[in-house]
């Protein structure tokens, strides 16, 4: 059981690549430079219970739709523009 967690994602090479692309005139998002984290996440457990879990907490939502994994990945990763 995790009580407290801190996660930092560092991608210094990605920041350098974005800076190089920007220098060539590309419209790319700003990225943290050097050793600055690109993203940080902190979580902390507030309470623990040994009581029963309500059935509603583990019910599949009525709006759920089964989707093949291939379609899900395609939706998350748009196709690269044709050149």
Tab-separated table of C-alpha atoms in Angstrom:
chain	number	residue	atom	x	y	z
A	1	UNK	CA	0.000	0.000	0.000
A	2	UNK	CA	1.445	3.349	-1.025
A	3	UNK	CA	0.921	6.085	1.561
A	4	UNK	CA	2.730	8.938	-0.164
A	5	UNK	CA	4.371	9.274	-3.544
A	6	UNK	CA	6.175	11.942	-5.534
A	7	UNK	CA	6.870	11.368	-9.221
A	8	UNK	CA	8.821	13.634	-11.560
A	9	UNK	CA	9.176	13.070	-15.300
A	10	UNK	CA	12.357	14.494	-16.776
A	11	UNK	CA	12.998	14.487	-20.507
A	12	UNK	CA	15.934	16.870	-21.074
A	13	UNK	CA	16.625	15.587	-24.590
A	14	UNK	CA	13.027	16.296	-25.620
A	15	UNK	CA	13.396	19.881	-24.374
A	16	UNK	CA	16.601	20.236	-26.390
A	17	UNK	CA	14.929	18.834	-29.524
A	18	UNK	CA	12.009	21.249	-29.136
A	19	UNK	CA	14.416	24.183	-28.754
A	20	UNK	CA	16.250	23.145	-31.930
A	21	UNK	CA	12.947	22.783	-33.822
A	22	UNK	CA	11.816	26.212	-32.589
A	23	UNK	CA	15.114	27.719	-33.775
A	24	UNK	CA	14.311	26.337	-37.244
A	25	UNK	CA	10.899	28.047	-37.133
A	26	UNK	CA	8.727	25.091	-36.105
A	27	UNK	CA	5.654	25.801	-33.980
A	28	UNK	CA	6.310	23.463	-31.049
A	29	UNK	CA	5.188	23.702	-27.418
A	30	UNK	CA	7.474	25.102	-24.744
A	31	UNK	CA	9.276	22.427	-22.790
A	32	UNK	CA	11.249	22.769	-19.555
A	33	UNK	CA	14.941	23.259	-20.207
A	34	UNK	CA	17.776	21.233	-18.711
A	35	UNK	CA	16.988	19.245	-15.595
A	36	UNK	CA	13.586	20.837	-14.887
A	37	UNK	CA	10.824	18.227	-14.666
A	38	UNK	CA	8.329	18.126	-17.516
A	39	UNK	CA	5.634	16.905	-15.124
A	40	UNK	CA	5.325	16.318	-11.376
A	41	UNK	CA	2.696	14.305	-9.543
A	42	UNK	CA	2.119	14.088	-5.798
A	43	UNK	CA	-0.307	11.657	-4.197
A	44	UNK	CA	-1.067	11.069	-0.552
A	45	UNK	CA	-3.445	8.568	1.023
A	46	UNK	CA	-6.120	10.261	3.114
A	47	UNK	CA	-7.765	7.251	4.765
A	48	UNK	CA	-7.996	3.454	4.775
A	49	UNK	CA	-11.186	1.533	5.347
A	50	UNK	CA	-11.851	-2.147	5.824
A	51	UNK	CA	-15.594	-1.647	5.327
A	52	UNK	CA	-17.556	-3.150	2.440
A	53	UNK	CA	-17.332	-1.514	-0.981
A	54	UNK	CA	-20.738	-0.504	-2.391
A	55	UNK	CA	-21.771	-2.448	-5.512
A	56	UNK	CA	-22.183	0.857	-7.392
A	57	UNK	CA	-18.447	1.510	-7.000
A	58	UNK	CA	-17.581	-1.496	-9.171
A	59	UNK	CA	-20.442	-1.427	-11.688
A	60	UNK	CA	-19.678	-0.940	-15.370
A	61	UNK	CA	-21.123	2.459	-16.388
A	62	UNK	CA	-24.236	2.300	-18.596
A	63	UNK	CA	-22.460	4.476	-21.194
A	64	UNK	CA	-19.579	1.967	-21.542
A	65	UNK	CA	-18.830	0.905	-25.113
A	66	UNK	CA	-16.488	-1.937	-25.990
A	67	UNK	CA	-13.805	-0.736	-28.416
A	68	UNK	CA	-11.033	-2.773	-30.058
A	69	UNK	CA	-7.585	-1.847	-28.732
A	70	UNK	CA	-6.466	-0.860	-32.247
A	71	UNK	CA	-9.219	1.788	-32.440
A	72	UNK	CA	-8.318	3.085	-28.993
A	73	UNK	CA	-4.648	3.492	-29.933
A	74	UNK	CA	-5.573	5.189	-33.221
A	75	UNK	CA	-7.727	7.665	-31.283
A	76	UNK	CA	-4.898	8.456	-28.881
A	77	UNK	CA	-2.258	8.842	-31.582
A	78	UNK	CA	-3.482	10.880	-34.537
A	79	UNK	CA	-1.939	10.117	-37.913
A	80	UNK	CA	1.128	12.110	-38.880
A	81	UNK	CA	0.456	14.784	-41.517
A	82	UNK	CA	1.323	13.770	-45.062
A	83	UNK	CA	4.276	15.610	-46.541
